[in-house]
Coordinates of C-alpha atoms and ligand atoms in Angstrom, one line a residue:
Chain A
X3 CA 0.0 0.0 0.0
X4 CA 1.4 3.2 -0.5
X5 CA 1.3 6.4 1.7
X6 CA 0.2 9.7 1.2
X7 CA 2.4 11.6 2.5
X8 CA 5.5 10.5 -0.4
X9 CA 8.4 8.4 -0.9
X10 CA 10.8 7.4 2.3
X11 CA 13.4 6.9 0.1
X12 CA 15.5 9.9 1.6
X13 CA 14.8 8.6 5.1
X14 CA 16.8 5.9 4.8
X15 CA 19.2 6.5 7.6
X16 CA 22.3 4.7 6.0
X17 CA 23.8 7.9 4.7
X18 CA 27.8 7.2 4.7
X19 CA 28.6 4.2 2.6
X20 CA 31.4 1.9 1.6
X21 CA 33.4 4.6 0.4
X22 CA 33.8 5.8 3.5
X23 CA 34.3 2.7 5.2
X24 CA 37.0 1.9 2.5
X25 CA 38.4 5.4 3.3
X26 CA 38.4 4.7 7.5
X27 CA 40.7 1.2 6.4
X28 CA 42.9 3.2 4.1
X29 CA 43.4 6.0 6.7
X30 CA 44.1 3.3 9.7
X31 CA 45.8 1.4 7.2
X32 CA 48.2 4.2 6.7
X33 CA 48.2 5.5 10.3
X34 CA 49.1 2.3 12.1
X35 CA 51.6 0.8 9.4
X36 CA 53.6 4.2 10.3
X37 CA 53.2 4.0 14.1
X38 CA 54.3 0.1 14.1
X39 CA 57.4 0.8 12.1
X40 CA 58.5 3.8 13.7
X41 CA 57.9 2.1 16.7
X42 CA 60.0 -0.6 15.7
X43 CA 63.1 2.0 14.3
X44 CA 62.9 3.0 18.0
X45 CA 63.0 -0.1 19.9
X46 CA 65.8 -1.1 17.2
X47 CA 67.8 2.3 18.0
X48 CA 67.7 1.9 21.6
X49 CA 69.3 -1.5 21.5
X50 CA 71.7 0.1 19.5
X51 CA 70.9 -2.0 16.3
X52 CA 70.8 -1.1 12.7
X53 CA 67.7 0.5 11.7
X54 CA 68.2 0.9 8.0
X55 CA 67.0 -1.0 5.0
X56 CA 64.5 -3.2 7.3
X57 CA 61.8 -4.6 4.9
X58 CA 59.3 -4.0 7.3
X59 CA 60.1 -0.3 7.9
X60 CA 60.9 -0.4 3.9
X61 CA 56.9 -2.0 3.6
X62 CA 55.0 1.2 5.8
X63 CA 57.0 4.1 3.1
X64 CA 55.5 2.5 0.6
X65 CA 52.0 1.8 2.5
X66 CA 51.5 4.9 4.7
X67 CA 51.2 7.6 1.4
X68 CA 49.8 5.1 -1.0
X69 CA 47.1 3.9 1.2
X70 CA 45.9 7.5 2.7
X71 CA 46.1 8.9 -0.7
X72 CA 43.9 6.1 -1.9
X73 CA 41.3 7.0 0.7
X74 CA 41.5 10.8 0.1
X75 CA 40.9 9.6 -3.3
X76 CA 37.8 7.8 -2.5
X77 CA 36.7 10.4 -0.1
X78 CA 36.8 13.3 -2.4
X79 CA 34.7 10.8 -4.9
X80 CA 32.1 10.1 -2.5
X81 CA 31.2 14.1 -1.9
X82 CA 27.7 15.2 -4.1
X83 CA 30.0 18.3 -5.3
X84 CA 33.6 16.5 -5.9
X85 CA 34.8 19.6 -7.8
X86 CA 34.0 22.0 -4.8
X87 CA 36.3 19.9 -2.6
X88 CA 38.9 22.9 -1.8
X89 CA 35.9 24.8 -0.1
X90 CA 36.9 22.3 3.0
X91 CA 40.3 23.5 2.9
X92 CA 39.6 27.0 3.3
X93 CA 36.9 26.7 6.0
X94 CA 37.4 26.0 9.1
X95 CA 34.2 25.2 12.0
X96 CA 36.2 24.0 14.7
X97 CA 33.5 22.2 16.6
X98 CA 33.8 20.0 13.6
X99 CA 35.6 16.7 13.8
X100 CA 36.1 16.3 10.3
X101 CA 37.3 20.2 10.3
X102 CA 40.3 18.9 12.6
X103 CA 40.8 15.6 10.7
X104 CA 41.4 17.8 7.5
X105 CA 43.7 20.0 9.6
X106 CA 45.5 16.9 10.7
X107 CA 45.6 15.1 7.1
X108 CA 46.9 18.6 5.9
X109 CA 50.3 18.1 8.1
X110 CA 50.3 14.1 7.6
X111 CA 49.6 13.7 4.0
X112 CA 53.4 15.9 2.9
X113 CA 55.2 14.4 5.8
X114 CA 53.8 11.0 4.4
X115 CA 56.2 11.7 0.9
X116 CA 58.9 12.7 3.6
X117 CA 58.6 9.8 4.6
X118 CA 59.0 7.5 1.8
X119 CA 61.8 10.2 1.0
X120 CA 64.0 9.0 4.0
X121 CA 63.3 5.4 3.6
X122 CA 64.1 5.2 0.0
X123 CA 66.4 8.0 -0.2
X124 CA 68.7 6.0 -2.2
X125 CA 66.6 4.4 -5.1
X126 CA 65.4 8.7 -5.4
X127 CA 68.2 9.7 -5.5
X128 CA 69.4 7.4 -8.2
X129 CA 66.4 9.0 -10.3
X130 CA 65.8 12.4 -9.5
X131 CA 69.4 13.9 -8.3
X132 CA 68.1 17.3 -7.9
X133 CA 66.8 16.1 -4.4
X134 CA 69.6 15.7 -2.5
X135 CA 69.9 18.6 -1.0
X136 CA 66.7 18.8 0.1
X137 CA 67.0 15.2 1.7
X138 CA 70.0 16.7 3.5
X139 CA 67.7 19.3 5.1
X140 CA 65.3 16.4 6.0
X141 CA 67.9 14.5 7.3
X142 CA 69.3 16.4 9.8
X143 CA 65.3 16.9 11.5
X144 CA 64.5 13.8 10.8
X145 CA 64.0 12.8 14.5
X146 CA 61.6 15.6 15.5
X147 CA 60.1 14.7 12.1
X148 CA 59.1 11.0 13.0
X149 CA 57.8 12.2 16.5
X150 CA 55.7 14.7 14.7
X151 CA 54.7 11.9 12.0
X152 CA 54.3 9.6 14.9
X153 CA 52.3 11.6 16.9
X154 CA 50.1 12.2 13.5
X155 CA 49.4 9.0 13.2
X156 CA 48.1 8.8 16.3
X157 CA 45.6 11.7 15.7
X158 CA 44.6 10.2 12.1
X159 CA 44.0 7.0 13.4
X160 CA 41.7 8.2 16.4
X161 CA 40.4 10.9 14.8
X162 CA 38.1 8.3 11.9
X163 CA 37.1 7.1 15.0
X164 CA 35.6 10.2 16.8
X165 CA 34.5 10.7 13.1
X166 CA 31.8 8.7 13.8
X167 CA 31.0 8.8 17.2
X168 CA 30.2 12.6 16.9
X169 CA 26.9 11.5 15.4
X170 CA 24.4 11.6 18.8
X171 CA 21.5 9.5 17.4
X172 CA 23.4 6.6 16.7
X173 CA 24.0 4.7 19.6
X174 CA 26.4 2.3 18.0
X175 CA 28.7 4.7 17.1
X176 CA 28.3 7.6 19.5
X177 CA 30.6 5.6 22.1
X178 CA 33.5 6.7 23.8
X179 CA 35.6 3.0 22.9
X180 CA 34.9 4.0 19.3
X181 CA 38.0 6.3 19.0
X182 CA 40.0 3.3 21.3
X183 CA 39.0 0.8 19.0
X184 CA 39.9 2.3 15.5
X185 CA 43.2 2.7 17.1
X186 CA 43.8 -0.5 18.0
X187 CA 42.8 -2.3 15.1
X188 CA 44.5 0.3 13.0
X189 CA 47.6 -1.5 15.1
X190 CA 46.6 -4.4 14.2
X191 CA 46.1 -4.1 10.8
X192 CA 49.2 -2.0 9.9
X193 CA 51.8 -4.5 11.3
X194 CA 49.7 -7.1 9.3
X195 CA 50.1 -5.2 6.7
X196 CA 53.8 -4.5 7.0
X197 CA 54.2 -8.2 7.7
X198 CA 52.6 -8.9 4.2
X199 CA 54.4 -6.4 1.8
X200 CA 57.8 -7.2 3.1
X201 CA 57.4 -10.7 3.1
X202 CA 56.4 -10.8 -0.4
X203 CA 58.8 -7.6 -2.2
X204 CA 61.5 -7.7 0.2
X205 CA 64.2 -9.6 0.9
X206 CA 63.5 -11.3 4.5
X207 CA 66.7 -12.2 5.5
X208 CA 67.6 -8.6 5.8
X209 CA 66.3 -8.9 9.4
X210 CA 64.0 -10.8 12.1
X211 CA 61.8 -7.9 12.2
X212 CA 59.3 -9.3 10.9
X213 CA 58.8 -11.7 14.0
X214 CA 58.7 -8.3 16.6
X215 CA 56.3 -7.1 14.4
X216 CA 54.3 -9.9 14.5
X217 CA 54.4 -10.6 18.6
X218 CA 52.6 -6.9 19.1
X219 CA 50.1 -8.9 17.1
X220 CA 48.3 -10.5 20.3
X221 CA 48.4 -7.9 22.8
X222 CA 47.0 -5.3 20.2
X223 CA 43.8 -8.4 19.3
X224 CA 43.6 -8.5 23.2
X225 CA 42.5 -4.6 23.3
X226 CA 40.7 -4.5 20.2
X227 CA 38.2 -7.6 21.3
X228 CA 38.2 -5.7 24.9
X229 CA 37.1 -2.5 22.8
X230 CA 34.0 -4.5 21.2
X231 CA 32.8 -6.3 24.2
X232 CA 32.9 -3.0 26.2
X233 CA 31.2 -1.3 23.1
X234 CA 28.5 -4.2 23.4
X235 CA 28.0 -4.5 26.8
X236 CA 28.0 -0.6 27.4
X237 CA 24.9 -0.3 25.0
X238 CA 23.4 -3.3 27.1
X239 CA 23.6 -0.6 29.6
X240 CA 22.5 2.3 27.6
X241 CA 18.6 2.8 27.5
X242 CA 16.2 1.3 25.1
X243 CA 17.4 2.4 21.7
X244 CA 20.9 1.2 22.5
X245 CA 20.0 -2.1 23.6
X246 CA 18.0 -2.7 20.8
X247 CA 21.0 -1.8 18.9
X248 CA 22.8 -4.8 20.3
X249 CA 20.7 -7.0 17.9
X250 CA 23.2 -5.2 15.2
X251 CA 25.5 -8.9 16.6
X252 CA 22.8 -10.6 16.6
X253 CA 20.9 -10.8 13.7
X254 CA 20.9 -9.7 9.9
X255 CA 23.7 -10.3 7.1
X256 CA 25.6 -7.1 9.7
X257 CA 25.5 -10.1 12.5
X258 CA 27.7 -12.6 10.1
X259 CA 30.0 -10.1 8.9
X260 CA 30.4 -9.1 12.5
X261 CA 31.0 -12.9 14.0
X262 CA 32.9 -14.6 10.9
X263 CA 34.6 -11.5 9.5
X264 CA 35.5 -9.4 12.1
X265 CA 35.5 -12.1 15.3
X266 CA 36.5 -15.2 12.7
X267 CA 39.0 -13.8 9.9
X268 CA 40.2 -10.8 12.6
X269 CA 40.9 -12.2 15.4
X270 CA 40.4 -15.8 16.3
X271 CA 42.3 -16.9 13.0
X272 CA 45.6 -15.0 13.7
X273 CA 45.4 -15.5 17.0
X274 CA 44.7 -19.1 17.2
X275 CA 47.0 -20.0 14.3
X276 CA 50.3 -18.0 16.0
X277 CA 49.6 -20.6 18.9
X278 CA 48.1 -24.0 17.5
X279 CA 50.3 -23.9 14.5
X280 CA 53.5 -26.1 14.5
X281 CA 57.3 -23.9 15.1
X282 CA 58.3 -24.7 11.8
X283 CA 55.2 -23.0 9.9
X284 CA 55.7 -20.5 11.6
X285 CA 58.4 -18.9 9.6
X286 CA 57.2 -19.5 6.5
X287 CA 56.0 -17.3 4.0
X288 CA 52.9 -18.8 3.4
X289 CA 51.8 -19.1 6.9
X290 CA 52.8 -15.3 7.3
X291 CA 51.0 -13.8 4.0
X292 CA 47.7 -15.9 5.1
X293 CA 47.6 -14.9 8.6
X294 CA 48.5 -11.6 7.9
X295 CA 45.9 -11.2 5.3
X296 CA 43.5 -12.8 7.5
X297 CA 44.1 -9.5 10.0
X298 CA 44.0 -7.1 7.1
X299 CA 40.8 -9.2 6.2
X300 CA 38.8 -8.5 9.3
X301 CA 39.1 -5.0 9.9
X302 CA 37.9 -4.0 6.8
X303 CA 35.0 -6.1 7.7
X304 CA 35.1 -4.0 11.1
X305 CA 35.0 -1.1 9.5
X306 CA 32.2 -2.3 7.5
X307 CA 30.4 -3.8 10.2
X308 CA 30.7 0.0 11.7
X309 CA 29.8 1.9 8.9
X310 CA 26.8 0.0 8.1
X311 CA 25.3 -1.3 11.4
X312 CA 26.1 1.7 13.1
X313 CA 23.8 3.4 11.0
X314 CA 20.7 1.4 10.9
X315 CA 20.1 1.9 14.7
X316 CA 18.6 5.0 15.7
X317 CA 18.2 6.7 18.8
Chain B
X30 CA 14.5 41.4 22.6
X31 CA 15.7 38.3 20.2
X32 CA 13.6 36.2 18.5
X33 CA 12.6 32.8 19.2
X34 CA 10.6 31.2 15.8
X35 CA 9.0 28.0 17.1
X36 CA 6.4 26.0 15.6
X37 CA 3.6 24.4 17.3
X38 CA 1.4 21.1 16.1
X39 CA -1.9 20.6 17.3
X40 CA -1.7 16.7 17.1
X41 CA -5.9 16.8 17.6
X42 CA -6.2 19.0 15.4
X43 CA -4.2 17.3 12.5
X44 CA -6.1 15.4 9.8
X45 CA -3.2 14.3 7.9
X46 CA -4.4 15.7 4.9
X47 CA -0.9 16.8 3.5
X48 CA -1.7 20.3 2.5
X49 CA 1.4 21.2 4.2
X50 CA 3.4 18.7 2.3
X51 CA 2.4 20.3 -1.1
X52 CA 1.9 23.4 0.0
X53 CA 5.5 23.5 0.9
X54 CA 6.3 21.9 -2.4
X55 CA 5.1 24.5 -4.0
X56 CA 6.7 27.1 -2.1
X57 CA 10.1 26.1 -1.9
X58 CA 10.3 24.3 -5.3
X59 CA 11.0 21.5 -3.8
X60 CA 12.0 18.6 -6.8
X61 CA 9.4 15.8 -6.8
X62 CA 11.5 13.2 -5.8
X63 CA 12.4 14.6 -2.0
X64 CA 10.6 16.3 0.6
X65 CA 11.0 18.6 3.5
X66 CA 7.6 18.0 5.6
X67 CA 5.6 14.5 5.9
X68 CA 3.0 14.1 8.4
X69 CA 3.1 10.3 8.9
X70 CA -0.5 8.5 9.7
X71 CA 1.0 6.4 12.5
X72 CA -1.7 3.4 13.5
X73 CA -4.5 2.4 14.1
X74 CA -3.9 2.7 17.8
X75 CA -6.2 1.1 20.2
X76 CA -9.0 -1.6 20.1
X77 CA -11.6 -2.0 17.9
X78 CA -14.2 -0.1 17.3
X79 CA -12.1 2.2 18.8
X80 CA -9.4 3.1 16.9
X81 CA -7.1 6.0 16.1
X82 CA -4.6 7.4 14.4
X83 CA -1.2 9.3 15.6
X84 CA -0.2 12.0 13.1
X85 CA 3.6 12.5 13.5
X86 CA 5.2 15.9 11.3
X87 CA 8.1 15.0 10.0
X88 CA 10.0 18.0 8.8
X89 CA 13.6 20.1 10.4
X90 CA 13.1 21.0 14.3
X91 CA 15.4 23.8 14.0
X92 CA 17.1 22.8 17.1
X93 CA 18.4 25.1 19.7
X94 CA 21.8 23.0 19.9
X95 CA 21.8 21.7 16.7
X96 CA 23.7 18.8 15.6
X97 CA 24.0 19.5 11.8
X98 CA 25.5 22.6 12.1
X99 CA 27.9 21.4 15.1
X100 CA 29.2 18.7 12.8
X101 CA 29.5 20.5 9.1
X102 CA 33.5 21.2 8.3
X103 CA 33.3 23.9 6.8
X104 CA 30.1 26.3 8.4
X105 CA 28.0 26.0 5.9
X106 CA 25.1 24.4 8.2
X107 CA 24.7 27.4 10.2
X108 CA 22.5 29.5 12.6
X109 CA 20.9 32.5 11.5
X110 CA 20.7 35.8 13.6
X111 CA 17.3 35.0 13.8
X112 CA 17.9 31.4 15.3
X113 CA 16.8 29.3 11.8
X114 CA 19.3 26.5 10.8
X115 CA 20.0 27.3 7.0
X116 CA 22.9 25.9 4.3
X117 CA 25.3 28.0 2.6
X118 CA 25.4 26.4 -0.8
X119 CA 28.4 28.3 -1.4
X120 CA 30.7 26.6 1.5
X121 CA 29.1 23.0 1.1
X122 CA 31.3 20.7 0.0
X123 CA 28.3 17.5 0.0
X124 CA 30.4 15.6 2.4
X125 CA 26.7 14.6 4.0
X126 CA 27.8 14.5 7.7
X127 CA 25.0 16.6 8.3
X128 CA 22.2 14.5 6.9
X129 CA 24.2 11.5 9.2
X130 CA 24.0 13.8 12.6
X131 CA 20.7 15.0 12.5
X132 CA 18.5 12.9 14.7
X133 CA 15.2 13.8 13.3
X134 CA 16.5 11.9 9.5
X135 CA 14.9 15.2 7.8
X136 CA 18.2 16.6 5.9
X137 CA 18.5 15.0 2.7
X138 CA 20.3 15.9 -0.9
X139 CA 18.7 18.2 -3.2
X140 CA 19.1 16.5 -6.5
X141 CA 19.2 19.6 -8.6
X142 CA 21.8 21.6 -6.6
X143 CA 23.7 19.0 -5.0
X144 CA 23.7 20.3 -1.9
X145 CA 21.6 19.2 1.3
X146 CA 18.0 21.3 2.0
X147 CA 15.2 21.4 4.5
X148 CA 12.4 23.0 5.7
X149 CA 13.8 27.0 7.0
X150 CA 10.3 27.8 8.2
X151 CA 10.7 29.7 4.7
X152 CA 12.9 31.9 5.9
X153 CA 14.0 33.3 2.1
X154 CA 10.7 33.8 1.5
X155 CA 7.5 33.8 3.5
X156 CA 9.4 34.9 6.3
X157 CA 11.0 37.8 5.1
X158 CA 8.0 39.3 3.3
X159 CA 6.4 38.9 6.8
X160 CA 4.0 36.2 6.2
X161 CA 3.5 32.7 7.7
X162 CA 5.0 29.9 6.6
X163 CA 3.4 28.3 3.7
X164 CA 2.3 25.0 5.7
X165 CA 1.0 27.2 8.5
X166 CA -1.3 29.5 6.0
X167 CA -2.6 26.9 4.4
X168 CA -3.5 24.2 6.7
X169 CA -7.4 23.4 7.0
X170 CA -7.8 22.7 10.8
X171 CA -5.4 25.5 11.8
X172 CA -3.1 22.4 13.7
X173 CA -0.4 24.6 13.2
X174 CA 0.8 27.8 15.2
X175 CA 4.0 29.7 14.4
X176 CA 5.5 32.3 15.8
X177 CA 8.3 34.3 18.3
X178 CA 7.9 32.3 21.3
X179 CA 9.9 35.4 23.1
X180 CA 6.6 37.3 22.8
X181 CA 4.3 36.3 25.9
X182 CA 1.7 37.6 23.9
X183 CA 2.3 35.6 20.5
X184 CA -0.3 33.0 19.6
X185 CA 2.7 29.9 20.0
X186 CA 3.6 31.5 23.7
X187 CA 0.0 31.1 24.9
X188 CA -0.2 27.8 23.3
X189 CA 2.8 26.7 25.0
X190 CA 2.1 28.2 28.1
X191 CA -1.4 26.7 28.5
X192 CA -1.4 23.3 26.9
X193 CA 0.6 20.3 27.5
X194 CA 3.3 19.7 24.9
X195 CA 6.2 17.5 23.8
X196 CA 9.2 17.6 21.3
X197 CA 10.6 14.8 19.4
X198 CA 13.8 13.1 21.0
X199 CA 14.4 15.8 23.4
X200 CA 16.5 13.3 25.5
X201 CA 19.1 13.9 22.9
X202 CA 19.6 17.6 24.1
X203 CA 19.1 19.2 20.7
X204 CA 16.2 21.4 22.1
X205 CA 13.8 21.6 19.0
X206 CA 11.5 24.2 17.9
X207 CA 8.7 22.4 16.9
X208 CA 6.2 21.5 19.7
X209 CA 4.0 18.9 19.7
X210 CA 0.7 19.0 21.3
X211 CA -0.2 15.2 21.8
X212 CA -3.8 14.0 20.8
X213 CA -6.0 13.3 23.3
X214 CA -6.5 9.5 22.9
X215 CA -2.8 9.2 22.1
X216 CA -0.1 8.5 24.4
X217 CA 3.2 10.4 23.7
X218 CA 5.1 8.5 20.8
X219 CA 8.5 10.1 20.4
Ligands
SF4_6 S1 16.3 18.8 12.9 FE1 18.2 18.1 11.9 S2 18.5 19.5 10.3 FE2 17.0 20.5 11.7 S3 18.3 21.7 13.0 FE3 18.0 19.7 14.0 S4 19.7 18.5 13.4 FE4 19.7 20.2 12.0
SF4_7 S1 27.1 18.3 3.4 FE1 27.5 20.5 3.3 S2 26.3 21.4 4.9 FE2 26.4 19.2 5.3 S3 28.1 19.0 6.7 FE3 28.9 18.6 4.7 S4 29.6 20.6 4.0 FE4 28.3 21.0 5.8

């Protein structure tokens, strides 16, 4: 039967898509590849070992710029006026979250080509000459520079998070573990991700890195599953429209992304597999790209499951 | 003394004849596949033979603290001098953060400008010619009441002051400006 009073077709209250869920994996992708590897050039430089030429910290140069350039790419795509993009650039409402994202992504998205700059200084060089003495410059701050890039991170990996839970009517999202949990599976998914590229472009005898990077692996699943039972339980806890929000893990195609994707691929693989499986797998390549991609796997069905569930329950 | 534009509806008084709906079309150009006010025919409430319906408008609350404009990068959701929540096409990028935020769902895309609209208690128009809105002067059963709710002697102060009212959500904090007076036989369903 149809109503009078018109079409709901512009109620529907799924308004952000899977562009921007694409875009929140890109941007955590990015974020937490460069906050594992410069956390690794740290621990390496304060036991006084060699930090250069690691594949792992070779792997986040190539991912941090390429993957949050991907998802500017697909954010700008996803605005109704993709032409009138600068207008965000030049205006500025500061009770805004995404106002202080874009002031954050301003500073991280150049220090991202640094970046790649410092790692792969020499294969630049080799092409483009004229750099050098630029590099130089870099070189000489390029401490302060990874705090500041570090510390960037940090604020573009929380920030997607707070993103969200600015929105007051969904009770899903507008959670204070929100921000907590972006940043921990952005952890989570950025040494997976490392872990993948350098095991399959470089060389990974350079180093044991790899296996460093991959032992942050269980205490960073640890906080992210603590983030989405607290998220869970809080709403439990939260009034009517929140706890009917909890069916969001219980039922509908959301529910099976949730337990097989996000619980299944993201954590209980990796986690179970970097116990159960036998010493000698454990080195191998294979055993590394397919946990690894497992990890990668489940957070972009976590940030799907966000995206999407969080918007169908209303407050 | 500023103003304070609220709108009242009479939820008795409401047919749900949708006058408003395409008065407001009309008014505001509004492109035929979008809307800015519904008045939903909730029901039938109650038990046979007596039955009811709920009518439920649908339409911008122009809230007080108002989560659209809190949320829009760039300031082009914004609050007028005169209180009303309006969009300045020129700053809007479409990033549609505003249509997610607002509680009430009533933001939406304007197909032929690209940019989000909803109802601004025809500010541009009605409004500033000092008129009523267009739902307002044309609905049959007088259900709605607008006016500066600063102004103890306005028709929407006396309404407020004298009968018993609701808003929509209000436990979200957003303070909206348009009142509800519930029907009789109805209980209050936000
Ligand atoms: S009802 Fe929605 S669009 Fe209107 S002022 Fe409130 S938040 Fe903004
Ligand atoms: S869609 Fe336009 S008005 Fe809405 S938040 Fe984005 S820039 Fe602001």
């Amino acid at each position: 039967m149809n109503n009078i009073w018109g079409s709901m077709e512009q109620y529907d209250p799924v308004v952000w898509n899977w562009m921007i869920a694409v875009y929140l994996f890109m941007a955590g992708l990015s974020a937490g590849s460069v906050m594992v590897a410069i956390g690794l050039r740290w621990y390496k430089r304060s036991r006084g070992l060699p930090v250069e030429g690691l594949p792992v910290i070779k792997a986040s140069a190539i991912i941090g710029p390429a993957a949050i350039c991907a998802g500017m790419a697909l954010l700008v795509f996803d605005l109704t006026k993709p032409f009138d993009f600068y207008l965000i650039l030049l205006n500025y409402n500061l009770t805004s979250v995404m106002a202080w994202g874009v002031l954050v992504l301003l500073l991280y998205i150049p220090l991202m080509f640094v970046y790649f700059a410092l790692v792969f200084q020499q294969v630049l060089l080799e092409r483009v000459p004229a750099l050098t003495g630029l590099i130089n410059v870099l070189r000489v701050i390029e401490q302060p520079l990874l705090k500041l890039m570090f510390v960037l991170a940090i604020g573009v990996a929380i920030y997607t998070g707070f993103l969200l839970s600015a929105m007051i009517s969904y009770p899903i999202l507008n959670t204070a573990v929100l921000p907590a949990l972006f940043l921990a599976s952005a952890l989570s998914m950025g040494s997976a991700s490392n872990i993948l590229l350098a095991t399959l472009a470089f060389n990974k005898s350079d180093s044991d890195c790899i296996e460093q990077v991959h032992r942050i692996e269980y205490p960073v699943a640890f906080n992210e599953a603590l983030c989405l039972v607290l998220l869970f339980v809080g709403l439990n806890f939260s009034g009517p429209a929140a706890q009917a929000a909890t069916a969001a893990i219980s039922s509908g195609v959301w529910a099976q992304v949730f337990w097989f994707g996000v619980v299944g691929l993201g954590l209980a693989v990796p986690v179970l597999a970097s116990t159960l499986a036998p010493v000698a797998w454990r080195h191998s390549k294979a055993f590394l790209i397919g946990v690894s991609s497992c990890t990668i796997l489940g957070v972009l069905a976590l940030r799907h499951f966000v995206v999407y569930a969080g918007q169908m329950y209303i407050s | 003394m500023t103003k304070r534009y609220v709108m009242v509806h009479d939820e008795n008084k409401c047919i749900g004849c949708q006058a408003c709906n395409v008065a407001c079309r009309s008014e505001n150009s509004t492109p035929d596949a979008v809307t800015r006010i519904q008045v939903r025919i909730e029901g039938p409430h109650g038990h046979y033979p007596d039955l009811h319906f709920k009518y439920h408008r649908v339409s911008c609350q122009q809230c007080e603290n108002a989560p659209c404009v809190e949320v829009c990068p760039t300031g082009a959701a914004y609050v007028g001098d005169d209180g009303i929540i309006s969009i300045n096409k020129d700053k809007c990028v479409g990033c549609q953060y505003c249509i997610a935020a607002c509680p009430y769902k009533v933001r939406f895309i304007n197909p032929e400008t690209r940019v989000p609209d909803k109802c601004d208690f025809c500010k541009h128009s009605r409004l500033a010619e000092g008129k009523q809105p267009a739902c307002v002067s044309v609905c049959p059963t007088d259900a709605l009441t607008f006016g500066d709710a600063n102004d103890p002697s306005s028709d929407v102060a006396q309404l407020l002051d004298t009968r018993i009212h609701f808003q929509d959500k209000a436990h979200l904090g957003t303070k909206p400006r348009v009142y509800r007076i519930p029907g009789k036989r109805g209980g209050i369903n936000q």
